[in-house]
Amino acid sequence: MAGKTLYDKIWDAHLVDTQDDGTCLLYIDRHLVHEVTSPQAFEGLRMSGRKVRAPEKTIAVPDHNVPTTEGRDKHIDNEESRIQVEALDKNARDFGINYYPVSDIRQGIVHIVGPEQGWTLPGMTVVCGDSHTATHGAFGALAHGIGTSEVEHVLATQTLIQKKSKNMKVEITGKLRPGVTAKDITLSVIGATGTAGGTGYVIEYCGEAIRDLSMEGRMTVCNMAIEGGARAGLIAPDEVTYAYVMGRPHAPKGAQWEAALNWWKMLHSDDDAHWDKVVTLKGEDIAPVVTWGTSPEDVLPITGAVPAPEDFKGGKVEAAARSLDYMGLKPGTRLTDIKIDTVFIGSCTNGRIEDLRAAAAILKGKKIKDGMRAMVVPGSGLVRAQAEEEGLAQIFIDAGFEWRLAGCSMCLAMNPDQLSPGERCAATSNRNFEGRQGRGGRTHLMSPAMAAAAAVTGHLTDVRELM
Amino acid sequence: MDKFTTLTGIAAPMPLVNIDTDMIIPKQFLKTIKRSGLGKNLFDEMRFTQDGQEIPDFVLNQPAWRKAEIIVAGDNFGCGSSREHAPWALLDFGIRCVISTSFADIFFNNCFKNGILPIVLPEEAVAVLMEDARKGANARMTVDLEDQTVTTSDGKSYSFEVDAFRKHCLLNGLDDIGLTLEKVSAIDSYEKTLGQSRPWV
Ligand code: SF4
């Protein structure tokens, strides 16, 4: 019999029930909740007189809708946003779940708060009504997004009805070159496989370049597994993982820590495990990349040029033509000739302390280009406080960046931070869809260091020239 | 949830690939705390200009497809976020079935929870159905879930696969939570062993 993958092992450990047709009931260890995808689920519970089965395993934080400017704990101008945040306040209270309101320094983007507080641990099943739940896979946790009906299902039963996905291995061999980051890895993988390349699979990322990443870099990689279409992305836990987890508020302590560690150590794919699909990239072949279009698969090395629709096949020809029109780009234009109006550093992809350090390293002693709008939005109140302590905040402010409070901010235009039509943004977030950052807004995805470089020069820039 | 058995209706052709959830329902409409009323904002930025005028070229604004109940779409329909507002908006508009060569995983799941049937068919079949959909209001497609077939207005029929459990729930309009709660003793005993095997959880 073939060995098991990491995914197989986590799956098996969480099986509550299996039906004859292969439909399974999977136990959920952690349920994260935010204000946008949960109101209808709580309403459903109330209507049917149900309770939250495991409130101690349920964690809520408002992030999508909240303004990132001072005073938001007193008042949120936008009425609909305010109603959603108030609904979460009330639901958290009524159902007795763990809660980090905007007034709490620990508030932030749900996928940053979970790991930071030690809620996310290796080998767990973690779900949230948000597709970037994939982020938590960096701990070797099976983590994925669910819809609101499923949110209600998990609240009521602490389980999820699931069918098993297939196993896909994405190996990044060797070392990365200078200036190349976790963001470049994850974008390059999507560039290679396409946004549907992972559909039906759970990805395990492995190889030397992945092992060499910090926990924060690993979170960046797994965060975008969903952009590759996968249900989840996983990285097997190792010493780097344990060191990150140890001592966090909700991590196990004492004898429980030892027991947990013993269990975590068997969380790896066996050598003879079966893979349904394998993709291998060489670490040294990966360059700093940016996206040119309106799909995360539209990835090119920064040294490249805007492609033409005819470079593609099938339905992608029309999609590329539409992208170029929306993005206001002409085929053949060098990527480094594309001018930028706005820079956004933040999001659950790149809003952690190392991301801010990487951007600040480029910005130190420099100013952003005249007329540029640039903002940094830390992923949580604690990241923000740490960045202030390390002097990073001052570097950003001196360079001309706005220094904001934690939240999703300009990653998606649900709060006051938005692009205007035609405005072009260098963003460290994960989606460049039409209108994602504001109607008519144009998004180029890249790493924090690359976004910082663009802020300085005013156009897409190869960060290696500023290093 | 409404049952889904058979559906005969107008199909709208949307050949674009990678139609994402931000296109289906832009995020400014996610601020509701209700499930209903999102149909008027379905495909908002493709359907309306910034000042709320209809964009005449958009398929669902054309007389032939205003009452569409089926969408035939390009590859990877529904990619992007987990927002269930996407199927809610489709349903509220009147769409009960989407046909494509592939769907994004979470969107695909969400459809079944709301009585929408997503059908995956090979490229050749989708191409024929796309042509049929282009005929507009005079051509009605028939989807039969019991038989697992889609039939074009001129009688060409294609079989599709559907998960048996999901089919059962859709045919009978069954609520997942109720079904799962019938297994509550299995959940209880799982939690009991969990207390011993992984007490830190
Ligand atoms: S930062 Fe962006 S991608 Fe992440 S949870 Fe918030 S909106 Fe979603």
Tab-separated table of N, CA, C and O in Angstrom, chain A residues 216-312:
chain	number	residue	atom	x	y	z
A	216	GLU	N	6.399	33.463	7.933
A	216	GLU	CA	5.648	34.534	7.280
A	216	GLU	C	5.672	34.360	5.767
A	216	GLU	O	4.659	34.518	5.096
A	217	GLY	N	6.836	34.001	5.237
A	217	GLY	CA	6.949	33.743	3.800
A	217	GLY	C	6.071	32.554	3.399
A	217	GLY	O	5.416	32.563	2.359
A	218	ARG	N	6.047	31.537	4.242
A	218	ARG	CA	5.222	30.363	3.940
A	218	ARG	C	3.744	30.738	3.904
A	218	ARG	O	2.978	30.204	3.106
A	219	MET	N	3.355	31.653	4.789
A	219	MET	CA	1.950	32.107	4.770
A	219	MET	C	1.639	32.832	3.463
A	219	MET	O	0.561	32.680	2.900
A	220	THR	N	2.592	33.613	2.978
A	220	THR	CA	2.400	34.310	1.697
A	220	THR	C	2.193	33.294	0.572
A	220	THR	O	1.324	33.463	-0.278
A	221	VAL	N	2.983	32.229	0.581
A	221	VAL	CA	2.874	31.214	-0.473
A	221	VAL	C	1.497	30.546	-0.417
A	221	VAL	O	0.787	30.465	-1.419
A	222	CYS	N	1.114	30.072	0.793
A	222	CYS	CA	-0.148	29.330	0.904
A	222	CYS	C	-1.358	30.231	0.672
A	222	CYS	O	-2.376	29.782	0.150
A	223	ASN	N	-1.240	31.479	1.067
A	223	ASN	CA	-2.319	32.447	0.887
A	223	ASN	C	-2.876	32.409	-0.530
A	223	ASN	O	-4.090	32.472	-0.741
A	224	MET	N	-1.989	32.286	-1.515
A	224	MET	CA	-2.428	32.381	-2.904
A	224	MET	C	-2.678	31.010	-3.548
A	224	MET	O	-2.902	30.938	-4.756
A	225	ALA	N	-2.702	29.945	-2.751
A	225	ALA	CA	-3.054	28.625	-3.304
A	225	ALA	C	-4.420	28.712	-3.976
A	225	ALA	O	-4.670	28.114	-5.021
A	226	ILE	N	-5.298	29.505	-3.378
A	226	ILE	CA	-6.656	29.647	-3.909
A	226	ILE	C	-6.653	30.342	-5.274
A	226	ILE	O	-7.477	30.034	-6.134
A	227	GLU	N	-5.715	31.254	-5.483
A	227	GLU	CA	-5.628	31.903	-6.801
A	227	GLU	C	-5.226	30.883	-7.867
A	227	GLU	O	-5.480	31.082	-9.039
A	228	GLY	N	-4.579	29.823	-7.445
A	228	GLY	CA	-4.247	28.738	-8.373
A	228	GLY	C	-5.374	27.723	-8.472
A	228	GLY	O	-5.218	26.683	-9.091
A	229	GLY	N	-6.500	28.008	-7.818
A	229	GLY	CA	-7.683	27.149	-7.937
A	229	GLY	C	-7.741	26.017	-6.933
A	229	GLY	O	-8.735	25.296	-6.868
A	230	ALA	N	-6.676	25.818	-6.135
A	230	ALA	CA	-6.637	24.681	-5.211
A	230	ALA	C	-7.590	24.899	-4.051
A	230	ALA	O	-7.881	26.030	-3.679
A	231	ARG	N	-8.057	23.777	-3.466
A	231	ARG	CA	-8.895	23.915	-2.281
A	231	ARG	C	-8.048	24.454	-1.133
A	231	ARG	O	-8.494	25.296	-0.370
A	232	ALA	N	-6.839	23.959	-1.007
A	232	ALA	CA	-5.967	24.400	0.077
A	232	ALA	C	-4.520	24.229	-0.340
A	232	ALA	O	-4.207	23.500	-1.284
A	233	GLY	N	-3.630	24.917	0.356
A	233	GLY	CA	-2.189	24.741	0.182
A	233	GLY	C	-1.603	24.367	1.528
A	233	GLY	O	-2.049	24.882	2.549
A	234	LEU	N	-0.635	23.471	1.515
A	234	LEU	CA	-0.055	22.991	2.777
A	234	LEU	C	1.454	23.060	2.714
A	234	LEU	O	2.050	22.865	1.659
A	235	ILE	N	2.051	23.287	3.867
A	235	ILE	CA	3.503	23.105	4.004
A	235	ILE	C	3.716	22.297	5.282
A	235	ILE	O	3.150	22.640	6.328
A	236	ALA	N	4.475	21.235	5.183
A	236	ALA	CA	4.673	20.368	6.354
A	236	ALA	C	5.358	21.156	7.467
A	236	ALA	O	6.281	21.930	7.215
A	237	PRO	N	4.923	20.963	8.722
A	237	PRO	CA	5.543	21.694	9.819
A	237	PRO	C	6.965	21.182	10.089
A	237	PRO	O	7.268	20.020	9.829
A	238	ASP	N	7.808	22.070	10.553
A	238	ASP	CA	9.178	21.702	10.920
A	238	ASP	C	9.629	22.607	12.064
A	238	ASP	O	8.793	23.298	12.668
A	239	GLU	N	10.925	22.642	12.322
A	239	GLU	CA	11.433	23.443	13.448
A	239	GLU	C	11.021	24.910	13.334
A	239	GLU	O	10.752	25.575	14.326
A	240	VAL	N	11.011	25.412	12.097
A	240	VAL	CA	10.622	26.813	11.871
A	240	VAL	C	9.189	27.040	12.365
A	240	VAL	O	8.882	28.044	13.013
A	241	THR	N	8.320	26.068	12.081
A	241	THR	CA	6.920	26.161	12.494
A	241	THR	C	6.804	26.133	14.019
A	241	THR	O	6.116	26.968	14.619
A	242	TYR	N	7.473	25.141	14.622
A	242	TYR	CA	7.357	24.999	16.082
A	242	TYR	C	7.855	26.262	16.781
A	242	TYR	O	7.261	26.737	17.750
A	243	ALA	N	8.963	26.799	16.265
A	243	ALA	CA	9.533	27.989	16.900
A	243	ALA	C	8.561	29.162	16.811
A	243	ALA	O	8.442	29.974	17.735
A	244	TYR	N	7.863	29.251	15.694
A	244	TYR	CA	6.895	30.346	15.530
A	244	TYR	C	5.722	30.184	16.501
A	244	TYR	O	5.245	31.145	17.103
A	245	VAL	N	5.264	28.957	16.642
A	245	VAL	CA	4.052	28.695	17.428
A	245	VAL	C	4.300	28.813	18.932
A	245	VAL	O	3.459	29.309	19.681
A	246	MET	N	5.475	28.378	19.363
A	246	MET	CA	5.747	28.268	20.792
A	246	MET	C	5.528	29.587	21.528
A	246	MET	O	5.996	30.635	21.086
A	247	GLY	N	4.803	29.500	22.628
A	247	GLY	CA	4.610	30.686	23.465
A	247	GLY	C	3.479	31.602	23.036
A	247	GLY	O	3.187	32.586	23.712
A	248	ARG	N	2.859	31.335	21.904
A	248	ARG	CA	1.728	32.193	21.485
A	248	ARG	C	0.552	31.984	22.437
A	248	ARG	O	0.404	30.897	23.003
A	249	PRO	N	-0.304	33.008	22.613
A	249	PRO	CA	-1.336	32.936	23.645
A	249	PRO	C	-2.168	31.645	23.644
A	249	PRO	O	-2.432	31.100	24.704
A	250	HIS	N	-2.549	31.143	22.485
A	250	HIS	CA	-3.422	29.972	22.481
A	250	HIS	C	-2.705	28.690	22.062
A	250	HIS	O	-3.343	27.675	21.774
A	251	ALA	N	-1.377	28.721	22.030
A	251	ALA	CA	-0.609	27.505	21.730
A	251	ALA	C	-0.558	26.649	22.994
A	251	ALA	O	-0.638	27.179	24.100
A	252	PRO	N	-0.449	25.331	22.827
A	252	PRO	CA	-0.371	24.478	24.020
A	252	PRO	C	0.894	24.762	24.827
A	252	PRO	O	1.899	25.224	24.279
A	253	LYS	N	0.816	24.477	26.125
A	253	LYS	CA	1.949	24.751	27.014
A	253	LYS	C	2.295	23.478	27.802
A	253	LYS	O	1.464	22.588	27.957
A	254	GLY	N	3.490	23.417	28.330
A	254	GLY	CA	3.914	22.345	29.246
A	254	GLY	C	3.777	20.962	28.636
A	254	GLY	O	4.225	20.707	27.511
A	255	ALA	N	3.156	20.056	29.389
A	255	ALA	CA	3.022	18.667	28.938
A	255	ALA	C	2.217	18.591	27.641
A	255	ALA	O	2.487	17.763	26.769
A	256	GLN	N	1.248	19.483	27.515
A	256	GLN	CA	0.431	19.500	26.289
A	256	GLN	C	1.292	19.873	25.075
A	256	GLN	O	1.083	19.372	23.985
A	257	TRP	N	2.218	20.777	25.306
A	257	TRP	CA	3.130	21.165	24.213
A	257	TRP	C	3.916	19.942	23.753
A	257	TRP	O	4.033	19.682	22.556
A	258	GLU	N	4.450	19.189	24.701
A	258	GLU	CA	5.233	17.996	24.357
A	258	GLU	C	4.379	16.991	23.586
A	258	GLU	O	4.818	16.422	22.589
A	259	ALA	N	3.156	16.795	24.062
A	259	ALA	CA	2.257	15.851	23.388
A	259	ALA	C	1.944	16.325	21.977
A	259	ALA	O	1.969	15.549	21.010
A	260	ALA	N	1.681	17.603	21.867
A	260	ALA	CA	1.365	18.168	20.552
A	260	ALA	C	2.556	18.005	19.608
A	260	ALA	O	2.421	17.560	18.465
A	261	LEU	N	3.731	18.319	20.122
A	261	LEU	CA	4.942	18.247	19.308
A	261	LEU	C	5.150	16.825	18.764
A	261	LEU	O	5.481	16.640	17.595
A	262	ASN	N	4.919	15.840	19.620
A	262	ASN	CA	5.041	14.459	19.187
A	262	ASN	C	4.103	14.142	18.043
A	262	ASN	O	4.454	13.461	17.089
A	263	TRP	N	2.886	14.658	18.153
A	263	TRP	CA	1.907	14.410	17.102
A	263	TRP	C	2.279	15.168	15.826
A	263	TRP	O	2.202	14.635	14.719
A	264	TRP	N	2.707	16.390	15.991
A	264	TRP	CA	3.066	17.217	14.826
A	264	TRP	C	4.198	16.582	14.022
A	264	TRP	O	4.294	16.762	12.817
A	265	LYS	N	5.086	15.862	14.724
A	265	LYS	CA	6.263	15.319	14.033
A	265	LYS	C	5.916	14.226	13.021
A	265	LYS	O	6.740	13.873	12.190
A	266	MET	N	4.708	13.692	13.095
A	266	MET	CA	4.362	12.709	12.060
A	266	MET	C	3.599	13.371	10.895
A	266	MET	O	3.172	12.716	9.966
A	267	LEU	N	3.523	14.683	10.951
A	267	LEU	CA	2.785	15.396	9.897
A	267	LEU	C	3.683	15.730	8.697
A	267	LEU	O	4.150	16.846	8.531
A	268	HIS	N	3.959	14.712	7.905
A	268	HIS	CA	4.719	14.930	6.669
A	268	HIS	C	4.294	13.859	5.689
A	268	HIS	O	3.782	12.809	6.088
A	269	SER	N	4.487	14.099	4.421
A	269	SER	CA	4.117	13.097	3.420
A	269	SER	C	5.145	11.975	3.420
A	269	SER	O	6.350	12.228	3.477
A	270	ASP	N	4.662	10.738	3.354
A	270	ASP	CA	5.588	9.607	3.291
A	270	ASP	C	6.307	9.597	1.938
A	270	ASP	O	5.771	10.080	0.943
A	271	ASP	N	7.506	9.017	1.949
A	271	ASP	CA	8.306	8.999	0.709
A	271	ASP	C	7.584	8.303	-0.440
A	271	ASP	O	7.752	8.667	-1.591
A	272	ASP	N	6.798	7.277	-0.094
A	272	ASP	CA	6.127	6.523	-1.161
A	272	ASP	C	4.664	6.967	-1.341
A	272	ASP	O	3.848	6.226	-1.878
A	273	ALA	N	4.347	8.171	-0.907
A	273	ALA	CA	2.978	8.675	-1.062
A	273	ALA	C	2.654	8.866	-2.547
A	273	ALA	O	3.543	9.117	-3.363
A	274	HIS	N	1.372	8.756	-2.866
A	274	HIS	CA	0.952	8.924	-4.258
A	274	HIS	C	0.532	10.372	-4.535
A	274	HIS	O	-0.247	10.955	-3.799
A	275	TRP	N	1.030	10.938	-5.616
A	275	TRP	CA	0.646	12.298	-6.033
A	275	TRP	C	-0.112	12.213	-7.345
A	275	TRP	O	0.327	11.547	-8.275
A	276	ASP	N	-1.240	12.908	-7.417
A	276	ASP	CA	-2.020	12.904	-8.646
A	276	ASP	C	-1.442	13.871	-9.673
A	276	ASP	O	-1.712	13.758	-10.857
A	277	LYS	N	-0.686	14.841	-9.178
A	277	LYS	CA	-0.092	15.826	-10.090
A	277	LYS	C	1.151	16.412	-9.427
A	277	LYS	O	1.130	16.641	-8.208
A	278	VAL	N	2.183	16.613	-10.197
A	278	VAL	CA	3.419	17.179	-9.638
A	278	VAL	C	3.879	18.335	-10.522
A	278	VAL	O	3.891	18.229	-11.741
A	279	VAL	N	4.201	19.446	-9.898
A	279	VAL	CA	4.748	20.601	-10.625
A	279	VAL	C	6.064	20.958	-9.957
A	279	VAL	O	6.141	21.043	-8.734
A	280	THR	N	7.109	21.136	-10.750
A	280	THR	CA	8.402	21.486	-10.164
A	280	THR	C	8.926	22.768	-10.808
A	280	THR	O	8.913	22.905	-12.027
A	281	LEU	N	9.341	23.700	-9.978
A	281	LEU	CA	10.004	24.902	-10.476
A	281	LEU	C	11.376	24.974	-9.829
A	281	LEU	O	11.549	24.563	-8.687
A	282	LYS	N	12.332	25.519	-10.568
A	282	LYS	CA	13.657	25.714	-9.993
A	282	LYS	C	13.702	27.073	-9.317
A	282	LYS	O	13.380	28.090	-9.949
A	283	GLY	N	14.125	27.085	-8.057
A	283	GLY	CA	14.208	28.340	-7.315
A	283	GLY	C	15.015	29.390	-8.053
A	283	GLY	O	14.631	30.560	-8.124
A	284	GLU	N	16.118	28.961	-8.672
A	284	GLU	CA	16.990	29.974	-9.313
A	284	GLU	C	16.395	30.527	-10.603
A	284	GLU	O	16.852	31.550	-11.104
A	285	ASP	N	15.356	29.867	-11.139
A	285	ASP	CA	14.699	30.383	-12.350
A	285	ASP	C	13.651	31.450	-12.038
A	285	ASP	O	13.115	32.084	-12.945
A	286	ILE	N	13.304	31.595	-10.750
A	286	ILE	CA	12.237	32.533	-10.411
A	286	ILE	C	12.811	33.950	-10.307
A	286	ILE	O	13.827	34.167	-9.655
A	287	ALA	N	12.134	34.885	-10.993
A	287	ALA	CA	12.576	36.289	-10.985
A	287	ALA	C	11.563	37.099	-10.183
A	287	ALA	O	10.479	36.621	-9.900
A	288	PRO	N	11.903	38.322	-9.804
A	288	PRO	CA	10.856	39.194	-9.271
A	288	PRO	C	9.799	39.380	-10.365
A	288	PRO	O	10.135	39.672	-11.511
A	289	VAL	N	8.540	39.159	-10.010
A	289	VAL	CA	7.481	39.190	-11.026
A	289	VAL	C	6.416	40.241	-10.686
A	289	VAL	O	6.325	40.699	-9.548
A	290	VAL	N	5.642	40.591	-11.697
A	290	VAL	CA	4.455	41.446	-11.510
A	290	VAL	C	3.342	40.865	-12.376
A	290	VAL	O	3.603	40.079	-13.288
A	291	THR	N	2.109	41.260	-12.093
A	291	THR	CA	1.032	40.879	-12.999
A	291	THR	C	0.748	42.055	-13.935
A	291	THR	O	0.893	43.210	-13.556
A	292	TRP	N	0.344	41.722	-15.161
A	292	TRP	CA	0.042	42.764	-16.156
A	292	TRP	C	-1.461	42.843	-16.434
A	292	TRP	O	-1.941	43.830	-16.952
A	293	GLY	N	-2.220	41.769	-16.110
A	293	GLY	CA	-3.622	41.697	-16.531
A	293	GLY	C	-4.586	41.705	-15.372
A	293	GLY	O	-4.290	42.263	-14.303
A	294	THR	N	-5.735	41.069	-15.553
A	294	THR	CA	-6.767	41.075	-14.527
A	294	THR	C	-7.049	39.677	-13.994
A	294	THR	O	-8.103	39.413	-13.446
A	295	SER	N	-6.089	38.781	-14.181
A	295	SER	CA	-6.169	37.464	-13.562
A	295	SER	C	-4.813	37.219	-12.910
A	295	SER	O	-3.776	37.609	-13.459
A	296	PRO	N	-4.798	36.590	-11.729
A	296	PRO	CA	-3.497	36.360	-11.076
A	296	PRO	C	-2.558	35.466	-11.886
A	296	PRO	O	-1.377	35.393	-11.589
A	297	GLU	N	-3.080	34.809	-12.924
A	297	GLU	CA	-2.185	33.995	-13.754
A	297	GLU	C	-1.426	34.849	-14.777
A	297	GLU	O	-0.520	34.365	-15.437
A	298	ASP	N	-1.795	36.115	-14.876
A	298	ASP	CA	-1.143	37.004	-15.849
A	298	ASP	C	0.170	37.531	-15.274
A	298	ASP	O	0.321	38.723	-15.004
A	299	VAL	N	1.110	36.626	-15.103
A	299	VAL	CA	2.349	36.930	-14.384
A	299	VAL	C	3.527	36.976	-15.349
A	299	VAL	O	3.640	36.118	-16.221
A	300	LEU	N	4.390	37.966	-15.193
A	300	LEU	CA	5.620	38.000	-15.980
A	300	LEU	C	6.778	38.516	-15.132
A	300	LEU	O	6.566	39.321	-14.215
A	301	PRO	N	8.000	38.083	-15.457
A	301	PRO	CA	9.171	38.692	-14.802
A	301	PRO	C	9.188	40.188	-15.109
A	301	PRO	O	8.774	40.601	-16.206
A	302	ILE	N	9.644	40.964	-14.157
A	302	ILE	CA	9.637	42.418	-14.314
A	302	ILE	C	10.460	42.870	-15.530
A	302	ILE	O	10.236	43.948	-16.080
A	303	THR	N	11.351	42.018	-15.989
A	303	THR	CA	12.163	42.347	-17.164
A	303	THR	C	11.393	42.147	-18.471
A	303	THR	O	11.909	42.435	-19.549
A	304	GLY	N	10.139	41.672	-18.385
A	304	GLY	CA	9.388	41.344	-19.598
A	304	GLY	C	8.616	42.521	-20.192
A	304	GLY	O	8.786	43.669	-19.783
A	305	ALA	N	7.773	42.203	-21.170
A	305	ALA	CA	6.952	43.208	-21.844
A	305	ALA	C	5.500	42.727	-21.884
A	305	ALA	O	5.231	41.525	-21.814
A	306	VAL	N	4.580	43.675	-22.024
A	306	VAL	CA	3.151	43.358	-22.068
A	306	VAL	C	2.872	42.450	-23.278
A	306	VAL	O	3.277	42.777	-24.396
A	307	PRO	N	2.204	41.329	-23.073
A	307	PRO	CA	1.943	40.412	-24.195
A	307	PRO	C	0.790	40.895	-25.074
A	307	PRO	O	0.092	41.848	-24.722
A	308	ALA	N	0.593	40.227	-26.196
A	308	ALA	CA	-0.535	40.527	-27.089
A	308	ALA	C	-1.559	39.397	-26.958
A	308	ALA	O	-1.190	38.266	-26.638
A	309	PRO	N	-2.843	39.693	-27.206
A	309	PRO	CA	-3.858	38.633	-27.122
A	309	PRO	C	-3.503	37.411	-27.968
A	309	PRO	O	-3.760	36.277	-27.575
A	310	GLU	N	-2.869	37.649	-29.128
A	310	GLU	CA	-2.546	36.535	-30.037
A	310	GLU	C	-1.497	35.599	-29.444
A	310	GLU	O	-1.274	34.505	-29.952
A	311	ASP	N	-0.843	36.044	-28.361
A	311	ASP	CA	0.135	35.145	-27.726
A	311	ASP	C	-0.550	33.998	-27.004
A	311	ASP	O	0.105	33.081	-26.524
A	312	PHE	N	-1.896	34.085	-26.877
A	312	PHE	CA	-2.611	33.066	-26.094
A	312	PHE	C	-3.453	32.186	-26.997
A	312	PHE	O	-3.524	32.411	-28.204
